[in-house]
Coordinates of C-alpha atoms and ligand atoms in Angstrom, one line a residue:
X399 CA 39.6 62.0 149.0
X400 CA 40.4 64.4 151.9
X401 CA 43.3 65.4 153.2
X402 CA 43.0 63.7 156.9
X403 CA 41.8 60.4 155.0
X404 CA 45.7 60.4 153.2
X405 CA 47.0 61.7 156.9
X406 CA 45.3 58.1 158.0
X407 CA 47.1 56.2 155.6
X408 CA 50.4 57.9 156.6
X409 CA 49.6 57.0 160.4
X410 CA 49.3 53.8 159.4
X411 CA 53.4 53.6 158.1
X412 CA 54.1 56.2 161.0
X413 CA 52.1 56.8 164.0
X414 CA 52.6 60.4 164.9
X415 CA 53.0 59.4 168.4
X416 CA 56.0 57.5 167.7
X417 CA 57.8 61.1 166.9
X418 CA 60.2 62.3 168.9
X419 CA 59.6 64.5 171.4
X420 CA 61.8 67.7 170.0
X421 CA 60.2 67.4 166.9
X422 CA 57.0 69.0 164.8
X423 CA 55.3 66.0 163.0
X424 CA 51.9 66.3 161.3
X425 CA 49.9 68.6 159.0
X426 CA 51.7 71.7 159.4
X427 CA 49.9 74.2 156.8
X428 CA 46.7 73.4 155.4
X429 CA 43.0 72.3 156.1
X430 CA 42.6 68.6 156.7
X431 CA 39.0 68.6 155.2
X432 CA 40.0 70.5 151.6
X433 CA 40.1 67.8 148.9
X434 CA 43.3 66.1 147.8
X435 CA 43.5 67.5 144.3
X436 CA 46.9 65.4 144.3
X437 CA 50.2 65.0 146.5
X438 CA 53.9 65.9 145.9
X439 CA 56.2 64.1 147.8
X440 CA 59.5 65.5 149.0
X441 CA 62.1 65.1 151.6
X442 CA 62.5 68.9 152.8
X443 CA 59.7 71.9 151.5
X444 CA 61.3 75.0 150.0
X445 CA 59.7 77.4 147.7
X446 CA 61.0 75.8 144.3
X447 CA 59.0 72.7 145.8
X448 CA 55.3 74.8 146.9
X449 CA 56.3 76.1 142.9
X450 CA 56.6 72.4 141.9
X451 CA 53.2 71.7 144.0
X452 CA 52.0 74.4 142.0
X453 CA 53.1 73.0 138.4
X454 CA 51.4 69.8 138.7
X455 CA 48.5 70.8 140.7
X456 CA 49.2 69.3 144.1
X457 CA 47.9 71.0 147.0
X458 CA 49.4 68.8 149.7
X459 CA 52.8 67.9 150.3
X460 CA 54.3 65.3 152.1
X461 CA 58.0 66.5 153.1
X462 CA 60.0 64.4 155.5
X463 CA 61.4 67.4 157.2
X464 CA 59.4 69.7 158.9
X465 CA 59.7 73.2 157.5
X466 CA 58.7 74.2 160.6
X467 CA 60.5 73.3 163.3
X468 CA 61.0 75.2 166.6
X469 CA 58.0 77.6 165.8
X470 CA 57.1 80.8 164.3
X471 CA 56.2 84.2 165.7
X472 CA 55.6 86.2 162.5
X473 CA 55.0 85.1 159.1
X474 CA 56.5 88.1 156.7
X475 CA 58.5 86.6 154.3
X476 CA 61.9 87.5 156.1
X477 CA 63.4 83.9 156.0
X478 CA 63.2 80.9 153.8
X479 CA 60.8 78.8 156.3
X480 CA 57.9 82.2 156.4
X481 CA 58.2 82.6 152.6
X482 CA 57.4 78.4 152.0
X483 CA 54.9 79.1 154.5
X484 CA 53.5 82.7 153.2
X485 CA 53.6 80.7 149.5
X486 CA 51.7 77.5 150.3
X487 CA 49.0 79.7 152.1
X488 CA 48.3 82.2 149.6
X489 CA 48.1 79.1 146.9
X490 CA 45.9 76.7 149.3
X491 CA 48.7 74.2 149.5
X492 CA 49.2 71.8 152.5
X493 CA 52.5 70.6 153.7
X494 CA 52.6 67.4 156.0
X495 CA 56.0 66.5 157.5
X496 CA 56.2 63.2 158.8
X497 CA 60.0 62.8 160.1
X498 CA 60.6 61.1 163.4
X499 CA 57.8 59.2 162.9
X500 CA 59.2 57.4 160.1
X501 CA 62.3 57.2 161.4
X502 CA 61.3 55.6 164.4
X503 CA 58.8 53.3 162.1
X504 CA 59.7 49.4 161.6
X505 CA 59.4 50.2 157.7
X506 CA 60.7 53.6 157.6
X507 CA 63.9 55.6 156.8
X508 CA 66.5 52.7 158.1
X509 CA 64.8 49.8 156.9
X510 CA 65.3 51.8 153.3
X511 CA 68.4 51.7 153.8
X512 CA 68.8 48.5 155.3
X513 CA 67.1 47.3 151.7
X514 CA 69.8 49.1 149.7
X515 CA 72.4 47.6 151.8
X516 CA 70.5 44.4 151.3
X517 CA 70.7 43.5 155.2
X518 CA 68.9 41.0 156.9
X519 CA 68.0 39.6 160.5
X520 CA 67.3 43.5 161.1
X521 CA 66.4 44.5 164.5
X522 CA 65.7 48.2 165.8
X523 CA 69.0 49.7 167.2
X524 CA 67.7 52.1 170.1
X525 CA 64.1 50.7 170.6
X526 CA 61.5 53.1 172.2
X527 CA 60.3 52.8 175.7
X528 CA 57.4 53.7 177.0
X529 CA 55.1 53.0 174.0
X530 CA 53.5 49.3 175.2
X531 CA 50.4 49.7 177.3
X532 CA 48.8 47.3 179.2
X533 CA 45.0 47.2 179.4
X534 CA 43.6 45.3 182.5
X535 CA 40.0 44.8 182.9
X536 CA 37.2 42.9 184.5
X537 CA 33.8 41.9 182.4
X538 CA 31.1 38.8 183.4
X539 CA 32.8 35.5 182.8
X540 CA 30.4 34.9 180.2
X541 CA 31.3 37.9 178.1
X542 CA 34.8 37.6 178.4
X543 CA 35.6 35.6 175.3
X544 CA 33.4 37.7 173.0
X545 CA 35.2 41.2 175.2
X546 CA 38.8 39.4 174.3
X547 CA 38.0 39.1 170.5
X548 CA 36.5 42.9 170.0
X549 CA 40.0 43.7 171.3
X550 CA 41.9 41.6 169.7
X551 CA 40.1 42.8 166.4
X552 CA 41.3 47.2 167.3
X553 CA 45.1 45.5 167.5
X554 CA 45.4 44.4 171.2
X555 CA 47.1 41.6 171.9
X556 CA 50.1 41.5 169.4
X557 CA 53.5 40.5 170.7
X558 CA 56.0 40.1 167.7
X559 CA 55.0 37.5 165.2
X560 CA 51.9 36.7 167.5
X561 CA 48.4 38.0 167.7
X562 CA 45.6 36.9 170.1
X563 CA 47.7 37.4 173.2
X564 CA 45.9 37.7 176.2
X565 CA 46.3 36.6 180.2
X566 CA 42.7 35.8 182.1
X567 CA 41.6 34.6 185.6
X568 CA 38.5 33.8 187.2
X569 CA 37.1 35.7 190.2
X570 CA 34.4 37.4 192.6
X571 CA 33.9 41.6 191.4
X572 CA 31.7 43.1 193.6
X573 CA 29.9 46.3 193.9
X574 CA 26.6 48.7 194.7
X575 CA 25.3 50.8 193.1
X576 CA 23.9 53.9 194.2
X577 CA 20.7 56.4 193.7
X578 CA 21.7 57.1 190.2
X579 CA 22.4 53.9 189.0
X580 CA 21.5 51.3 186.7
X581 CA 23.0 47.8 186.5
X582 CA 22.7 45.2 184.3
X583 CA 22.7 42.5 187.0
X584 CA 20.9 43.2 190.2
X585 CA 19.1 46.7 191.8
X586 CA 20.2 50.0 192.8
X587 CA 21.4 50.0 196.2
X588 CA 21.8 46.1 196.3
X589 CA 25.2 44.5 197.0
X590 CA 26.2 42.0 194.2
X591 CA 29.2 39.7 193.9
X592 CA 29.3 38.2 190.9
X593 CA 31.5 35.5 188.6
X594 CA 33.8 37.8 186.6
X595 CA 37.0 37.5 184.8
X596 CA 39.8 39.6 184.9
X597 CA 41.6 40.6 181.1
X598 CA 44.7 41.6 180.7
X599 CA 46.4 42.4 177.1
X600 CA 49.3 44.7 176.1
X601 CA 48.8 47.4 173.0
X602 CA 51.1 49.9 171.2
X603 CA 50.0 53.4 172.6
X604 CA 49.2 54.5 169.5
X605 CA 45.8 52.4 169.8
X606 CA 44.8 53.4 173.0
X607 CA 41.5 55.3 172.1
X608 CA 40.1 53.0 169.7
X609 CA 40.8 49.7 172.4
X610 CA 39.0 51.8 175.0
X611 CA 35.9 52.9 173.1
X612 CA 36.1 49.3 171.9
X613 CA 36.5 48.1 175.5
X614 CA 33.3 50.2 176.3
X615 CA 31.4 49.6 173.4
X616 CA 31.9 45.3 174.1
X617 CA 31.6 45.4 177.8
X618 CA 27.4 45.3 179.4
X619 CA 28.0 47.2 182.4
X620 CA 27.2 50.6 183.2
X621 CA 30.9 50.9 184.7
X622 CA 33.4 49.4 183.2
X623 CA 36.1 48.5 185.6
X624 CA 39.3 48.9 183.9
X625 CA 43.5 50.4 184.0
X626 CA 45.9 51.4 181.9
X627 CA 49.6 50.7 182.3
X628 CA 52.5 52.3 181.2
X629 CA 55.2 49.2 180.6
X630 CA 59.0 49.7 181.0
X631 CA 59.5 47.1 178.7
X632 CA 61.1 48.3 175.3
X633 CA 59.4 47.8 171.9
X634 CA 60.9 46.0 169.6
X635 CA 59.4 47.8 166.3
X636 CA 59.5 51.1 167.1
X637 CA 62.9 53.3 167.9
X638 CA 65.3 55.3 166.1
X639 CA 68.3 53.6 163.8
X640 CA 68.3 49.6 162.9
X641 CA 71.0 46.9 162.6
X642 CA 71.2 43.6 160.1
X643 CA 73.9 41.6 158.3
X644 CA 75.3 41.4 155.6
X645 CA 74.6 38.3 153.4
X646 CA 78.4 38.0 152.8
X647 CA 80.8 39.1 155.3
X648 CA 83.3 42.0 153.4
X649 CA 86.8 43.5 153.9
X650 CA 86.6 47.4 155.0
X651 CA 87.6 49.2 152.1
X652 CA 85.2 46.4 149.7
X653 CA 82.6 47.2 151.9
X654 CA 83.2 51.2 151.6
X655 CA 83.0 50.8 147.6
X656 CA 79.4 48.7 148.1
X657 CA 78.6 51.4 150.3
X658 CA 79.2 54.3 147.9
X659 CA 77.4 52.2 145.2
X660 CA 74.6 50.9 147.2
X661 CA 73.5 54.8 148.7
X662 CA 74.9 56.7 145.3
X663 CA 77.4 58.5 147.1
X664 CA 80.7 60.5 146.1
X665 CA 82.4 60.5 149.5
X666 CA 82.2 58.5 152.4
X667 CA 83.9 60.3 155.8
X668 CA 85.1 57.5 157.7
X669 CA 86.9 56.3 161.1
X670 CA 90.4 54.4 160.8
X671 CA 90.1 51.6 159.5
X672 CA 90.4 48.1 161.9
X673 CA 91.3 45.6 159.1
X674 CA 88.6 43.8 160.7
X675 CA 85.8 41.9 158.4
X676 CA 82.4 44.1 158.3
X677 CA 79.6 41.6 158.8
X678 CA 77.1 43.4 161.4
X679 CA 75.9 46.6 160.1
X680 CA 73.7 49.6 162.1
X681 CA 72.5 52.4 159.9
X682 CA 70.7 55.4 161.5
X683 CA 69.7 58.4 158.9
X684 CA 70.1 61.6 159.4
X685 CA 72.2 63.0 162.2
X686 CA 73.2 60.3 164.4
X687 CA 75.6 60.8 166.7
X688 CA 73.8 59.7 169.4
X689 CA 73.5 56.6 168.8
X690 CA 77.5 55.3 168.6
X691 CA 77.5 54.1 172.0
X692 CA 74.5 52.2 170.9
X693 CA 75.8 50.1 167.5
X694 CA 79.2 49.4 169.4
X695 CA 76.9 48.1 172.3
X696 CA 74.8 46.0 169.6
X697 CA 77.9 44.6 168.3
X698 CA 78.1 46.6 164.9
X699 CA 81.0 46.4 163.0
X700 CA 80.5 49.9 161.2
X701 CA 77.8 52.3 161.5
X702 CA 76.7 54.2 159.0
X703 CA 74.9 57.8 159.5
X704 CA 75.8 61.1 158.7
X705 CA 76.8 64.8 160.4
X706 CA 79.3 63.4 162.5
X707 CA 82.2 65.9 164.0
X708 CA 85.5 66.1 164.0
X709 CA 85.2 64.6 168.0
X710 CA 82.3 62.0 167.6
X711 CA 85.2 60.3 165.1
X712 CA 87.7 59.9 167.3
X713 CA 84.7 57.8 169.9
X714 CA 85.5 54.6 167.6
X715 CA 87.7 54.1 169.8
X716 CA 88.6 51.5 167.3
X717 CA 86.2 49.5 168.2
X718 CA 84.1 50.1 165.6
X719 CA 84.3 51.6 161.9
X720 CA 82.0 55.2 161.8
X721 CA 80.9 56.0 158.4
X722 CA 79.1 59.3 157.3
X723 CA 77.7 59.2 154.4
X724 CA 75.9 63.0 154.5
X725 CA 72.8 64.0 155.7
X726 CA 70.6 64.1 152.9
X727 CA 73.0 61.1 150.7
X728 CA 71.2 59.3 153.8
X729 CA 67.6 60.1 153.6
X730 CA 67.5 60.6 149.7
X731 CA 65.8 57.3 149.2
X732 CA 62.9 58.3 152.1
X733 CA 60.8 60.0 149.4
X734 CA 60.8 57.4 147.4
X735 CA 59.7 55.0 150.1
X736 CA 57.0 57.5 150.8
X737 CA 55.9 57.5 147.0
X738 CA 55.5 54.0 146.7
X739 CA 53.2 53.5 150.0
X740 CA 51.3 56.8 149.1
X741 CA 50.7 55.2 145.4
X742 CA 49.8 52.0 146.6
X743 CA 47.3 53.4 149.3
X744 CA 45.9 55.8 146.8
X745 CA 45.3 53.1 144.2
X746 CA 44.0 51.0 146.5
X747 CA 41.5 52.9 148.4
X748 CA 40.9 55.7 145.6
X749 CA 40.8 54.6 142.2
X750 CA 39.5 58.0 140.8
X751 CA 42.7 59.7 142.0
X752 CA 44.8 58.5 139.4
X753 CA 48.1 56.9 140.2
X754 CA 49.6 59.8 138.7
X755 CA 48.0 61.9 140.9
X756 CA 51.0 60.9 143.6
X757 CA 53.8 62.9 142.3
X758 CA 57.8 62.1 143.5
X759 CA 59.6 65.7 143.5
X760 CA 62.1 65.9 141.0
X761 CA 64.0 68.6 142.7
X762 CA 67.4 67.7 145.0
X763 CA 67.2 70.0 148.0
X764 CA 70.1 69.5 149.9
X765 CA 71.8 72.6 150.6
X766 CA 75.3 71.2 151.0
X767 CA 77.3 70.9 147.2
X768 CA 80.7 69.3 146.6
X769 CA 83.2 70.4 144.9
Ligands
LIG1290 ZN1 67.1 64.4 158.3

């Protein structure tokens, strides 16, 4: 198995174009062709992990962070992101960072949480806009139930827990073609109007090549007629952070113990307490500031992230109760989550790479200790 087949798989959890803009998603070191001689996952990449890669003969890792991040100029060992790089170079070893993606993903980072909190009824907290297309286009009224199914079949056409969604009407297309042309219904320079209907289905934008090779591939005509739109609308399954409830409403301080238990933490920073029952819940791993304004909008009783300030406390405002539970005490369970769906996958569509073969890093690499 290559390298950009397991990339494939890992689009399939978290499209890359789902990332956020600021960040650096995708194969960041490495040749996607080289063989997969096995894969360690991890949350962040440092050189004790490329010497774990090393150890159990993995030449790619998948790391949730990106080790690199805003770029580099020079690659000479002077800080701790050009030595991971300089190491997994000289010993062939890929890194893959998938971050935002998975955040942003229906089935990423917050649902994990989410499952350790055992929340349901979850719903994205901040969904992305921007990310629903719409594709409108015009084929023979005869091919046009054959045209809707070859979509359907790439992934058009799905609006939440329905597939097959499409709009049509009948009409007159007309055209002429010129010198160079060569239609499938009537002669170069001949005016022709003819019985066409008109298509229209919505797609994530993630899709948008395959539906239009699809498109052409299924459609007779020399032209295809066709747009693409850009819809305002939000999207429901993709977007950073994620709210549920809880299956029994809890006290504050009850629900601060479960929440210590649930995510393995020592310490929990916290907001004043309301002495208000905690029944809605938004979660958002990582840093996640941002996003207050958003889980007292949804109607969150506490919201749980991490690297809050001193100031971004005092925004509860008592209305809401923010808990931080740490940066990495939040994303610890992601490489887990990653190991599972990389096991399954591998299992699944390569046999001969062992199970084992799909290693879950045994090293803790958050840099921030407790005492
Ligand atoms: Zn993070």
């Amino acid at each position: 198995m290559k390298i950009s087949e397991i990339i494939n798989e890992l689009e399939l959890l978290a499209p890359q174009a789902y990332a956020e803009g600021f960040d650096n998603t995708g194969l960041l070191v490495g040749d996607a062709n080289a063989e997969v001689s096995g894969i360690l996952v991890t949350l962040d990449t440092l050189e004790t992990i490329v010497d774990e890669a090393i150890a159990s003969d993995c030449n790619l890792i998948v790391s949730f962070h990106p080790i690199i991040f805003s770029g580099l100029k020079k690659i000479t060992g002077k800080n701790y992101v050009e030595r991971v790089v300089l190491k997994a170079i000289k010993n062939d070893i890929a890194i893959y960072a998938i971050h935002t993606a998975l955040d942003n993903s229906f089935n990423g980072v917050n649902a994990g949480i989410c499952d350790r909190l055992q929340l349901s009824n979850r719903k994205i907290l901040i969904p992305q806009k921007g990310t629903i297309k719409k594709l409108i286009t015009y084929v023979p009224t005869e091919e046009a139930t054959a045209l809707k199914q070859a979509l359907f079949n790439v992934g058009a056409g799905s609006i939440g827990n329905y597939d097959n969604c499409s709009f049509s009407t009948n009409g007159t297309g007309t055209y002429k073609g010129n010198e160079n042309s060569n239609p499938v219904v009537g002669a170069k320079h001949e005016f022709i109007a003819a019985d066409e209907t008109q298509i229209s289905v919505t797609f994530p934008k993630h899709l948008e090549s395959i539906i239009i090779k699809t498109l052409h591939e299924a459609h007779s005509y020399e032209e295809v007629a066709y747009e693409v739109l850009t819809l305002e609308n939000t999207n429901q399954h993709i977007g950073m952070g994620m709210i549920g409830a809880l299956k029994n409403p809890m006290e504050e301080a009850d629900f601060l113990n479960y929440l210590k238990k649930q995510m393995n933490v020592a310490v929990v920073r916290h907001s004043s307490l309301r002495n208000k029952t905690i029944k809605k819940v938004a979660v958002l791993g990582g840093s996640g500031s941002f996003a207050i304004a958003a889980a007292k909008g949804a109607g969150a009783d506490v919201f749980i992230t991490a690297d809050l300030k001193y100031h971004d406390f005092y925004t509860a405002e008592s209305e809401i109760l923010l808990a931080d539970i740490g940066h990495y005490e939040s994303e610890q369970f992601t490489k887990e989550l990653l190991h599972t769906f990389l096991s399954k996958k591998i299992s699944n569509f390569a046999p001969a790479l062992s199970r084992g073969k799909v290693v879950l890093s045994k090293i803790n690499t958050n840099p921030i200790s407790y005492f």
